[in-house]
Short mmCIF file of C-alpha atoms in Angstrom, two decimals:
data_model
loop_
_atom_site.label_atom_id
_atom_site.label_comp_id
_atom_site.label_asym_id
_atom_site.label_seq_id
_atom_site.Cartn_x
_atom_site.Cartn_y
_atom_site.Cartn_z
CA UNK F 1 32.01 -2.02 -0.22
CA UNK F 2 29.48 -1.13 2.09
CA UNK F 3 28.58 -2.99 5.06
CA UNK F 4 25.12 -3.28 6.51
CA UNK F 5 23.59 -5.31 9.44
CA UNK F 6 20.17 -5.66 7.57
CA UNK F 7 19.24 -5.75 3.77
CA UNK F 8 15.81 -5.21 3.23
CA UNK F 9 14.49 -6.33 -0.26
CA UNK F 10 11.19 -4.46 -1.30
CA UNK F 11 9.64 -0.99 -0.13
CA UNK F 12 6.25 -1.79 -0.08
CA UNK F 13 4.12 -1.68 2.92
CA UNK F 14 5.59 -5.10 4.35
CA UNK F 15 9.33 -3.61 4.18
CA UNK F 16 8.33 -0.16 5.19
CA UNK F 17 7.24 -1.34 8.02
CA UNK F 18 10.33 -3.95 8.97
CA UNK F 19 12.46 -1.20 8.23
CA UNK F 20 10.79 1.35 10.19
CA UNK F 21 10.79 -1.24 13.16
CA UNK F 22 14.47 -1.86 12.98
CA UNK F 23 15.16 2.06 12.39
CA UNK F 24 14.49 2.38 15.97
CA UNK F 25 17.85 0.09 17.12
CA UNK F 26 21.62 0.83 16.79
CA UNK F 27 21.90 -1.13 13.40
CA UNK F 28 22.87 -0.35 9.97
CA UNK F 29 20.05 -0.94 7.74
CA UNK F 30 19.62 -0.84 3.61
CA UNK F 31 16.25 -0.96 1.75
CA UNK F 32 16.82 -1.84 -2.10
CA UNK F 33 13.86 -1.83 -4.35
CA UNK F 34 13.71 -2.40 -8.23
CA UNK F 35 10.90 0.42 -8.73
CA UNK F 36 11.33 4.23 -8.95
CA UNK F 37 9.69 4.97 -5.46
CA UNK F 38 8.26 3.62 -2.18
CA UNK F 39 5.03 1.59 -2.38
CA UNK F 40 4.92 1.21 -6.18
CA UNK F 41 3.85 -2.51 -6.02
CA UNK F 42 0.85 -4.25 -4.47
CA UNK F 43 1.04 -1.33 -1.87
CA UNK F 44 0.00 0.87 -4.71
CA UNK F 45 -3.00 -0.54 -5.95
CA UNK F 46 -5.13 -2.60 -3.34
CA UNK F 47 -8.78 -1.96 -1.41
CA UNK F 48 -7.09 0.20 1.24
CA UNK F 49 -8.95 -1.86 4.09
CA UNK F 50 -7.64 -2.65 7.49
CA UNK F 51 -9.69 -6.08 7.62
CA UNK F 52 -10.87 -6.72 11.07
CA UNK F 53 -9.40 -10.41 10.84
CA UNK F 54 -12.64 -12.15 10.64
CA UNK F 55 -12.25 -13.98 7.23
CA UNK F 56 -8.73 -15.89 7.41
CA UNK F 57 -8.55 -19.72 7.86
CA UNK F 58 -8.05 -20.74 11.36
CA UNK F 59 -4.63 -21.51 12.80
CA UNK F 60 -2.96 -19.55 9.86
CA UNK F 61 -0.71 -16.88 10.10
CA UNK F 62 -3.27 -14.75 7.95
CA UNK F 63 -5.55 -15.10 10.64
CA UNK F 64 -3.17 -14.25 13.86
CA UNK F 65 -1.15 -11.41 12.28
CA UNK F 66 -4.54 -9.93 10.47
CA UNK F 67 -6.36 -9.54 14.05
CA UNK F 68 -2.97 -8.05 15.62
CA UNK F 69 -2.19 -5.88 12.85
CA UNK F 70 -5.50 -4.28 12.75
CA UNK F 71 -5.34 -3.54 16.64
CA UNK F 72 -2.09 -1.83 15.87
CA UNK F 73 -2.81 0.60 12.83
CA UNK F 74 -4.67 3.39 14.68
CA UNK F 75 -1.82 4.27 17.09
CA UNK F 76 0.66 4.04 14.24
CA UNK F 77 -1.08 6.26 12.08
CA UNK F 78 -1.51 8.62 14.61
CA UNK F 79 1.85 8.70 15.62
CA UNK F 80 2.98 9.01 11.79
CA UNK F 81 0.24 11.72 11.20
CA UNK F 82 -1.46 9.78 8.50
CA UNK F 83 -4.96 9.19 7.62
CA UNK F 84 -6.81 6.33 9.52
CA UNK F 85 -10.53 6.21 9.45
CA UNK F 86 -12.43 3.55 11.17
CA UNK F 87 -15.82 3.10 9.04
CA UNK F 88 -17.12 -0.43 10.02
CA UNK F 89 -18.10 -3.05 7.55
CA UNK F 90 -21.02 -5.33 6.38
CA UNK F 91 -20.76 -8.84 4.94
CA UNK F 92 -24.03 -9.25 3.05
CA UNK F 93 -25.85 -12.24 2.23
CA UNK F 94 -28.30 -12.56 -0.31
CA UNK F 95 -29.66 -16.17 0.22
CA UNK F 96 -30.06 -18.85 2.95
CA UNK F 97 -26.72 -20.99 1.91
CA UNK F 98 -24.70 -17.59 1.99
CA UNK F 99 -26.24 -16.83 5.43
CA UNK F 100 -24.39 -20.14 6.38
CA UNK F 101 -21.30 -18.76 5.47
CA UNK F 102 -22.12 -15.48 7.50
CA UNK F 103 -22.74 -17.90 10.43
CA UNK F 104 -18.87 -19.39 10.32
CA UNK F 105 -17.67 -15.63 9.69
CA UNK F 106 -19.42 -14.65 12.93
CA UNK F 107 -18.33 -17.74 14.95
CA UNK F 108 -14.44 -16.96 13.88
CA UNK F 109 -14.86 -13.38 14.57
CA UNK F 110 -16.19 -14.32 18.14
CA UNK F 111 -13.45 -16.60 18.81
CA UNK F 112 -10.88 -14.18 17.93
CA UNK F 113 -12.63 -11.36 20.39
CA UNK F 114 -13.37 -9.31 17.23
CA UNK F 115 -16.41 -7.25 17.47
CA UNK F 116 -19.62 -8.34 15.32
CA UNK F 117 -23.06 -8.64 15.25
CA UNK F 118 -26.07 -9.38 12.97
CA UNK F 119 -28.69 -7.15 11.50
CA UNK F 120 -31.75 -8.16 8.97
CA UNK F 121 -31.21 -7.07 5.64
CA UNK F 122 -34.52 -4.48 6.28
CA UNK F 123 -31.95 -2.87 8.86
CA UNK F 124 -28.80 -2.72 6.95
CA UNK F 125 -30.95 -0.94 4.16
CA UNK F 126 -32.12 1.91 7.02
CA UNK F 127 -28.09 2.33 7.63
CA UNK F 128 -26.82 1.86 3.86
CA UNK F 129 -30.12 2.81 1.92
CA UNK F 130 -27.93 1.91 -1.54
CA UNK F 131 -27.74 -1.81 -0.75
CA UNK F 132 -29.37 -4.23 -3.12
CA UNK F 133 -32.96 -5.58 -2.08
CA UNK F 134 -31.78 -9.11 -2.35
CA UNK F 135 -29.52 -8.80 0.98
CA UNK F 136 -31.61 -10.66 3.33
CA UNK F 137 -28.91 -10.18 6.42
CA UNK F 138 -25.68 -8.75 7.06
CA UNK F 139 -22.63 -9.08 9.56
CA UNK F 140 -21.52 -5.92 10.72
CA UNK F 141 -17.68 -5.50 11.84
CA UNK F 142 -17.26 -2.30 13.31
CA UNK F 143 -13.53 -2.15 13.70
CA UNK F 144 -13.03 -2.12 10.00
CA UNK F 145 -10.72 0.68 8.88
CA UNK F 146 -9.56 2.56 5.67
CA UNK F 147 -6.27 3.86 5.05
CA UNK F 148 -4.49 5.55 2.28
CA UNK F 149 -1.73 2.50 1.74
CA UNK F 150 1.25 4.58 -0.12
CA UNK F 151 0.73 7.49 2.34
CA UNK F 152 1.54 4.86 5.18
CA UNK F 153 4.13 3.09 3.65
CA UNK F 154 6.12 6.69 2.43
CA UNK F 155 5.70 7.77 6.00
CA UNK F 156 7.29 4.90 7.59
CA UNK F 157 9.97 4.99 5.04
CA UNK F 158 10.65 9.03 5.91
CA UNK F 159 10.92 8.15 9.34
CA UNK F 160 13.09 5.14 8.93
CA UNK F 161 15.45 7.48 6.55
CA UNK F 162 15.46 10.12 9.16
CA UNK F 163 16.86 7.37 11.80
CA UNK F 164 19.49 6.35 9.15
CA UNK F 165 18.34 3.84 7.31
CA UNK F 166 19.52 3.83 3.84
CA UNK F 167 17.20 3.55 0.73
CA UNK F 168 18.42 2.94 -2.83
CA UNK F 169 15.69 2.93 -5.68
CA UNK F 170 15.75 1.55 -8.93
CA UNK F 171 18.30 -0.96 -8.13
CA UNK F 172 16.86 -4.64 -8.93
CA UNK F 173 18.78 -7.49 -7.16
CA UNK F 174 20.95 -9.51 -9.78
CA UNK F 175 22.73 -11.87 -7.58
CA UNK F 176 22.60 -13.29 -3.85
CA UNK F 177 25.81 -15.04 -2.67
CA UNK F 178 28.23 -15.70 0.44
CA UNK F 179 30.42 -12.88 1.55
CA UNK F 180 33.98 -13.35 1.95
CA UNK F 181 33.41 -12.43 5.87
CA UNK F 182 30.09 -13.85 6.61
CA UNK F 183 26.59 -13.00 5.58
CA UNK F 184 25.32 -11.91 2.39
CA UNK F 185 26.95 -10.57 -0.67
CA UNK F 186 23.97 -8.88 -2.68
CA UNK F 187 24.32 -7.18 -6.08
CA UNK F 188 22.61 -5.11 -8.27
CA UNK F 189 23.00 -3.59 -11.57
CA UNK F 190 24.36 -0.14 -9.67
CA UNK F 191 26.43 -1.92 -6.73
CA UNK F 192 27.25 -4.63 -4.22
CA UNK F 193 26.47 -4.73 -0.43
CA UNK F 194 27.44 -6.87 2.38
CA UNK F 195 25.05 -7.80 4.83
CA UNK F 196 25.01 -10.10 8.06
CA UNK F 197 20.96 -10.74 7.40
CA UNK F 198 18.62 -10.55 4.50
CA UNK F 199 14.76 -10.04 4.54
CA UNK F 200 12.82 -10.72 1.65
CA UNK F 201 9.83 -8.64 1.19
CA UNK F 202 9.92 -8.59 -2.71
CA UNK F 203 6.12 -8.80 -3.15
CA UNK F 204 5.37 -10.63 -6.60
CA UNK F 205 9.13 -11.53 -7.21
CA UNK F 206 9.86 -12.85 -3.44
CA UNK F 207 9.89 -16.46 -4.70
CA UNK F 208 12.72 -15.19 -7.43
CA UNK F 209 14.75 -13.48 -4.72
CA UNK F 210 14.70 -16.69 -2.63
CA UNK F 211 15.56 -18.81 -5.70
CA UNK F 212 18.41 -16.62 -6.18
CA UNK F 213 19.61 -16.77 -2.60
CA UNK F 214 19.33 -20.36 -2.65
CA UNK F 215 21.31 -20.93 -5.95
CA UNK F 216 23.92 -18.70 -4.64
CA UNK F 217 24.31 -20.75 -1.94
CA UNK F 218 24.66 -23.64 -3.45
CA UNK F 219 21.02 -24.92 -2.59
CA UNK F 220 19.36 -25.44 -6.13
CA UNK F 221 17.56 -28.41 -4.97
CA UNK F 222 16.08 -26.79 -1.84
CA UNK F 223 12.30 -26.47 -2.18
CA UNK F 224 11.09 -22.80 -3.04
CA UNK F 225 7.55 -21.65 -2.91
CA UNK F 226 6.05 -20.28 -6.36
CA UNK F 227 4.02 -17.18 -6.29
CA UNK F 228 1.38 -16.84 -8.81
CA UNK F 229 0.59 -13.30 -9.45
CA UNK F 230 -3.33 -12.61 -9.17
CA UNK F 231 -4.57 -9.67 -10.76
CA UNK F 232 -7.08 -7.49 -9.78
CA UNK F 233 -9.05 -4.66 -11.38
CA UNK F 234 -11.03 -1.73 -9.86
CA UNK F 235 -13.14 1.39 -10.55
CA UNK F 236 -12.69 4.72 -8.81
CA UNK F 237 -15.90 6.89 -8.42
CA UNK F 238 -15.64 10.55 -8.52
CA UNK F 239 -16.58 12.34 -4.92
CA UNK F 240 -20.45 12.43 -5.11
CA UNK F 241 -22.90 14.78 -3.25
CA UNK F 242 -24.45 11.88 -1.26
CA UNK F 243 -22.34 8.94 -0.18
CA UNK F 244 -22.88 5.95 -2.32
CA UNK F 245 -21.74 4.01 0.84
CA UNK F 246 -20.64 4.74 4.56
CA UNK F 247 -19.02 1.44 5.16
CA UNK F 248 -17.09 -1.20 3.38
CA UNK F 249 -19.48 -3.34 1.69
CA UNK F 250 -18.33 -7.20 1.47
CA UNK F 251 -20.25 -10.07 -0.30
CA UNK F 252 -19.54 -13.33 1.44
CA UNK F 253 -16.28 -14.83 0.68
CA UNK F 254 -15.63 -17.45 -2.29
CA UNK F 255 -12.74 -19.69 -3.14
CA UNK F 256 -10.82 -16.67 -4.95
CA UNK F 257 -10.60 -14.24 -1.91
CA UNK F 258 -13.12 -11.63 -0.26
CA UNK F 259 -15.02 -11.06 -3.47
CA UNK F 260 -16.12 -7.41 -5.30
CA UNK F 261 -16.23 -5.02 -2.71
CA UNK F 262 -17.62 -1.40 -2.53
CA UNK F 263 -15.09 0.86 -0.46
CA UNK F 264 -15.17 4.28 0.56
CA UNK F 265 -11.75 5.85 0.63
CA UNK F 266 -10.28 8.58 2.77
CA UNK F 267 -10.15 11.09 0.30
CA UNK F 268 -14.38 10.65 -0.71
CA UNK F 269 -13.93 8.55 -3.55
CA UNK F 270 -15.32 4.89 -3.51
CA UNK F 271 -13.46 1.95 -5.08
CA UNK F 272 -15.54 -0.69 -6.68
CA UNK F 273 -13.59 -4.00 -7.03
CA UNK F 274 -11.65 -6.22 -7.48
CA UNK F 275 -11.89 -9.32 -9.77
CA UNK F 276 -9.27 -12.13 -9.03
CA UNK F 277 -7.31 -13.62 -12.22
CA UNK F 278 -4.10 -15.27 -12.39
CA UNK F 279 -1.93 -14.16 -14.95
CA UNK F 280 2.07 -15.07 -15.71
CA UNK F 281 3.57 -11.58 -16.22
CA UNK F 282 4.44 -10.13 -12.96
CA UNK F 283 4.35 -6.64 -14.74
CA UNK F 284 0.80 -6.84 -16.17
CA UNK F 285 -1.19 -4.22 -14.55
CA UNK F 286 -3.29 -3.63 -17.42
CA UNK F 287 -7.07 -3.62 -17.11
CA UNK F 288 -9.58 -5.36 -19.35
CA UNK F 289 -12.91 -4.75 -20.68
CA UNK F 290 -14.11 -8.39 -19.38
CA UNK F 291 -12.57 -7.99 -16.07
CA UNK F 292 -14.02 -4.75 -15.41
CA UNK F 293 -17.32 -5.77 -16.38
CA UNK F 294 -17.28 -8.88 -14.25
CA UNK F 295 -16.77 -6.18 -11.64
CA UNK F 296 -19.78 -4.24 -12.78
CA UNK F 297 -21.79 -7.22 -12.47
CA UNK F 298 -20.86 -8.67 -9.59
CA UNK F 299 -20.88 -5.25 -7.53
CA UNK F 300 -24.77 -4.75 -8.23
CA UNK F 301 -25.76 -7.63 -6.56
CA UNK F 302 -24.52 -6.14 -3.05
CA UNK F 303 -25.09 -2.27 -4.02
CA UNK F 304 -27.45 -0.53 -6.31
CA UNK F 305 -27.86 3.04 -7.48
CA UNK F 306 -23.96 2.61 -8.56
CA UNK F 307 -23.47 5.93 -10.76
CA UNK F 308 -21.05 4.36 -13.30
CA UNK F 309 -21.16 7.43 -15.23
CA UNK F 310 -18.94 9.08 -12.22
CA UNK F 311 -16.18 6.51 -13.22
CA UNK F 312 -13.00 8.68 -13.22
CA UNK F 313 -10.34 5.82 -13.10
CA UNK F 314 -9.57 2.26 -13.74
CA UNK F 315 -6.69 0.47 -12.27
CA UNK F 316 -5.12 -3.00 -11.35
CA UNK F 317 -2.76 -4.38 -9.10
CA UNK F 318 -1.27 -7.68 -8.63
CA UNK F 319 -1.22 -9.78 -5.46
CA UNK F 320 1.63 -12.08 -4.47
CA UNK F 321 -0.59 -15.46 -4.36
CA UNK F 322 0.69 -18.81 -3.65
CA UNK F 323 -0.32 -22.47 -3.37
CA UNK F 324 0.51 -22.51 0.42
CA UNK F 325 -2.69 -20.22 0.86
CA UNK F 326 -0.70 -18.57 3.66
CA UNK F 327 2.05 -15.93 4.45
CA UNK F 328 5.36 -17.39 4.39
CA UNK F 329 7.54 -15.88 7.18
CA UNK F 330 10.24 -17.58 8.33
CA UNK F 331 14.01 -17.92 8.40
CA UNK F 332 15.05 -20.43 5.70
CA UNK F 333 16.24 -23.74 6.81
CA UNK F 334 18.77 -23.57 4.27
CA UNK F 335 20.32 -20.40 4.47
CA UNK F 336 20.92 -18.82 8.08
CA UNK F 337 19.94 -15.36 8.39
CA UNK F 338 18.13 -14.95 5.41
CA UNK F 339 14.45 -14.27 6.30
CA UNK F 340 11.19 -14.67 3.99
CA UNK F 341 8.21 -12.57 4.16
CA UNK F 342 6.53 -13.67 1.23
CA UNK F 343 2.99 -14.40 -0.22
CA UNK F 344 1.87 -11.18 1.54
CA UNK F 345 -1.61 -11.16 -0.41
CA UNK F 346 -4.76 -9.96 1.37
CA UNK F 347 -4.91 -9.43 4.18
CA UNK F 348 -1.38 -8.49 3.85
CA UNK F 349 -1.85 -4.80 4.32
CA UNK F 350 -4.00 -5.13 7.12
CA UNK F 351 -1.38 -7.59 8.65
CA UNK F 352 1.68 -5.36 7.83
CA UNK F 353 2.69 -3.94 11.32
CA UNK F 354 2.06 -7.45 12.83
CA UNK F 355 4.18 -8.90 10.39
CA UNK F 356 7.37 -6.53 11.12
CA UNK F 357 6.54 -7.47 14.97
CA UNK F 358 6.65 -10.97 14.30
CA UNK F 359 9.67 -10.90 12.46
CA UNK F 360 11.77 -8.59 14.86
CA UNK F 361 10.18 -9.96 17.57
CA UNK F 362 10.24 -13.54 17.30
CA UNK F 363 11.18 -15.18 14.04
CA UNK F 364 14.76 -13.16 14.58
CA UNK F 365 14.46 -12.05 18.12
CA UNK F 366 18.02 -13.42 18.84
CA UNK F 367 19.61 -11.96 15.77
CA UNK F 368 18.13 -8.50 16.11
CA UNK F 369 18.35 -7.94 19.42
CA UNK F 370 20.41 -4.62 18.71
CA UNK F 371 19.86 -2.04 21.06
CA UNK F 372 17.87 0.78 20.99
CA UNK F 373 18.74 4.33 20.08
CA UNK F 374 18.63 6.64 22.89
CA UNK F 375 17.23 9.39 20.52
CA UNK F 376 14.40 8.80 17.88
CA UNK F 377 13.49 11.35 15.29
CA UNK F 378 10.18 11.96 14.24
CA UNK F 379 8.80 12.66 10.65
CA UNK F 380 6.77 16.09 10.35
CA UNK F 381 3.38 15.31 8.60
CA UNK F 382 2.45 17.29 5.63
CA UNK F 383 0.56 20.03 5.50
CA UNK F 384 -2.83 19.57 3.45
CA UNK F 385 -4.64 23.17 2.73
CA UNK F 386 -7.86 21.45 1.61
CA UNK F 387 -8.12 20.30 5.47
CA UNK F 388 -7.24 23.56 6.91
CA UNK F 389 -9.88 26.33 8.01
CA UNK F 390 -9.81 29.55 6.23
CA UNK F 391 -8.17 31.17 9.06
CA UNK F 392 -5.66 28.90 9.12
CA UNK F 393 -4.82 29.06 5.37
CA UNK F 394 -4.67 32.81 5.57
CA UNK F 395 -2.02 32.62 8.17
CA UNK F 396 -0.12 29.94 6.16
CA UNK F 397 -0.47 31.96 3.18
CA UNK F 398 0.94 34.84 4.60
CA UNK F 399 3.94 32.76 5.80
CA UNK F 400 4.50 30.90 2.70
CA UNK F 401 2.74 32.31 -0.49
CA UNK F 402 3.19 29.07 -2.48
CA UNK F 403 0.59 27.48 -0.27
CA UNK F 404 -1.80 30.42 -1.99
CA UNK F 405 -1.02 29.10 -5.42
CA UNK F 406 -3.71 26.52 -6.37
CA UNK F 407 -2.04 23.75 -8.79
CA UNK F 408 -4.72 20.89 -8.93
CA UNK F 409 -8.17 22.55 -8.86
CA UNK F 410 -9.70 19.05 -8.36
CA UNK F 411 -8.14 18.04 -5.03
CA UNK F 412 -7.34 21.54 -4.26
CA UNK F 413 -3.20 20.99 -4.07
CA UNK F 414 -1.24 23.94 -3.72
CA UNK F 415 2.34 24.41 -5.27
CA UNK F 416 3.77 24.45 -1.28
CA UNK F 417 2.38 20.96 -0.89
CA UNK F 418 3.85 19.76 -4.22
CA UNK F 419 7.28 21.68 -3.17
CA UNK F 420 7.26 19.83 0.42
CA UNK F 421 6.61 16.55 -1.42
CA UNK F 422 9.68 16.81 -3.74
CA UNK F 423 11.74 18.27 -0.46
CA UNK F 424 10.83 15.44 2.05
CA UNK F 425 13.35 12.97 3.33
CA UNK F 426 11.92 10.48 0.90
CA UNK F 427 11.01 12.97 -1.57
CA UNK F 428 9.02 12.35 -4.88
CA UNK F 429 11.42 12.54 -8.21
CA UNK F 430 8.63 11.58 -10.60
CA UNK F 431 4.91 12.92 -11.34
CA UNK F 432 3.55 9.90 -9.95
CA UNK F 433 5.77 10.36 -6.86
CA UNK F 434 4.15 13.75 -6.34
CA UNK F 435 0.62 12.39 -7.22
CA UNK F 436 1.22 9.78 -4.50
CA UNK F 437 2.40 12.12 -1.76
CA UNK F 438 0.30 15.22 -2.39
CA UNK F 439 -2.88 14.18 -4.97
CA UNK F 440 -2.52 16.49 -7.93
CA UNK F 441 -3.91 13.99 -10.56
CA UNK F 442 -6.25 12.30 -8.37
CA UNK F 443 -9.70 14.21 -9.18
CA UNK F 444 -12.08 14.56 -11.62
CA UNK F 445 -9.90 15.66 -14.68
CA UNK F 446 -7.01 13.07 -13.62
CA UNK F 447 -4.09 15.59 -14.25
CA UNK F 448 -5.62 16.95 -17.77
CA UNK F 449 -5.06 20.37 -15.88
CA UNK F 450 -2.57 20.29 -13.38
CA UNK F 451 0.11 17.68 -14.84
CA UNK F 452 2.14 20.05 -17.25
CA UNK F 453 2.40 22.38 -14.03
CA UNK F 454 3.39 19.55 -11.83
CA UNK F 455 6.41 18.62 -14.41
CA UNK F 456 7.35 22.14 -14.48
CA UNK F 457 7.80 22.28 -10.51
CA UNK F 458 10.04 18.98 -10.61
CA UNK F 459 12.17 20.15 -13.38
CA UNK F 460 13.12 23.01 -11.48
CA UNK F 461 13.45 21.76 -8.06
CA UNK F 462 15.30 18.90 -9.31
CA UNK F 463 17.51 21.29 -11.36
CA UNK F 464 17.23 19.03 -14.58
CA UNK F 465 15.46 19.53 -18.14
CA UNK F 466 11.58 19.28 -18.12
CA UNK F 467 12.51 16.62 -20.95
CA UNK F 468 14.15 14.69 -18.13
CA UNK F 469 10.93 14.59 -15.90
CA UNK F 470 9.61 11.15 -15.84
CA UNK F 471 5.92 9.61 -15.14
CA UNK F 472 7.02 7.16 -12.78
CA UNK F 473 10.57 5.95 -13.58
CA UNK F 474 13.37 6.02 -15.60
CA UNK F 475 12.09 4.51 -18.42
CA UNK F 476 8.48 6.05 -18.26
CA UNK F 477 9.19 9.14 -20.86
CA UNK F 478 6.69 12.24 -20.35
CA UNK F 479 8.18 14.62 -22.92
CA UNK F 480 10.23 13.60 -25.97
CA UNK F 481 11.86 16.61 -27.49
CA UNK F 482 11.39 20.21 -27.54
CA UNK F 483 8.74 21.95 -30.34
CA UNK F 484 9.92 25.70 -29.40
CA UNK F 485 11.45 28.07 -27.41
CA UNK F 486 11.07 27.94 -23.72
CA UNK F 487 8.54 30.91 -22.52
CA UNK F 488 9.03 32.71 -19.38
CA UNK F 489 7.51 30.45 -16.91
CA UNK F 490 5.56 32.03 -13.57
CA UNK F 491 4.84 28.82 -11.98
#
């Protein structure tokens, strides 16, 4: 049976940051995730904002770790070679009552040493012409940034794997009990693993994982947080000739969160959303007409001239909310060596690097005091053809003609980029996996043109039948049966 120093359950943004942090040390690390890829849960479906830290309630872990995490992101993204764009943000008020909330947010920002200042509604509309006429005042937060969340998580995990972290996907944890020697014995449907320590970063399932450990260690009556999945639904706008907004536009926050936002993305699209709806099913990421209508109605209160005829996609994500109203990051008082990183709802993405720092440097400082590695390997960033100059493209294509064959016309993604996405240390194994890494299918036609070609490339690279290529995991079938003899494929 394989022995590890630390097992991390969950390969979302939190688990990936923790794995990356520990990969710098001389220890044996295993990451387990029930999904078919890194960042397939909440990290895959959120607003993609590095919030400045102005909003969380004072005295909470959310407040402290959001501020710290937002200040860490730029350097981390530069080292990983992934997208990071400081874009600023407006929190906008439309009446006197909302202006009072702006004043509170401003005071919190000042206390936390976050740059912030007021602008009038008129001045705000000069900078953002599509702001609603009802906006009377705005609080500007210039350190707000946007990232490409799953790109960051995948890059972190790639670098962790390059430095000997083991990653096992599609392995759902079934049991956590005491190991014969010391620590934990974790069983999945595919195998069993022993570890001295466990970090629970299982997203909406973190409460169930913790309860499993409590049961396995004879602590069934110990209190366990209860996670309530909160679904948020979004519209995605096509790339526009003239930008709808250049900043993140927040309404004033309410009891259920930051409200319905307008968010520019790192690739030129715009996100509209989310709503906030508590649901029971932890796998239900369907969208509903009612929720999307709610998003449309509320987003129009802050931004006008929204071209809803340019919507190319809708999607939903689940946030791991709880009655605690704060992150739960602690070593269990009932099970020594078991660490919870639970209830990581907003601002979980912005806080993630600080969460890893807090766990490894404070919560488990003594336990994780492994020596640092003498040599550490850095990942090579992906080549993105659409970002190159004509001269750079010509040189690249001369060296490797695959980069001259465009597979996705909407996003200008080449065959070379798709092959790179598959061949990397944490390579794509599904249609969705390629889409997350290289963006074929992210554009206007949503894969209508390029998806069959991506399927063929995956089949050839993985050495499998096209019938065995999956959309997102082992149960997501793309093709059912062969209708005619294979053609001579030139892809």
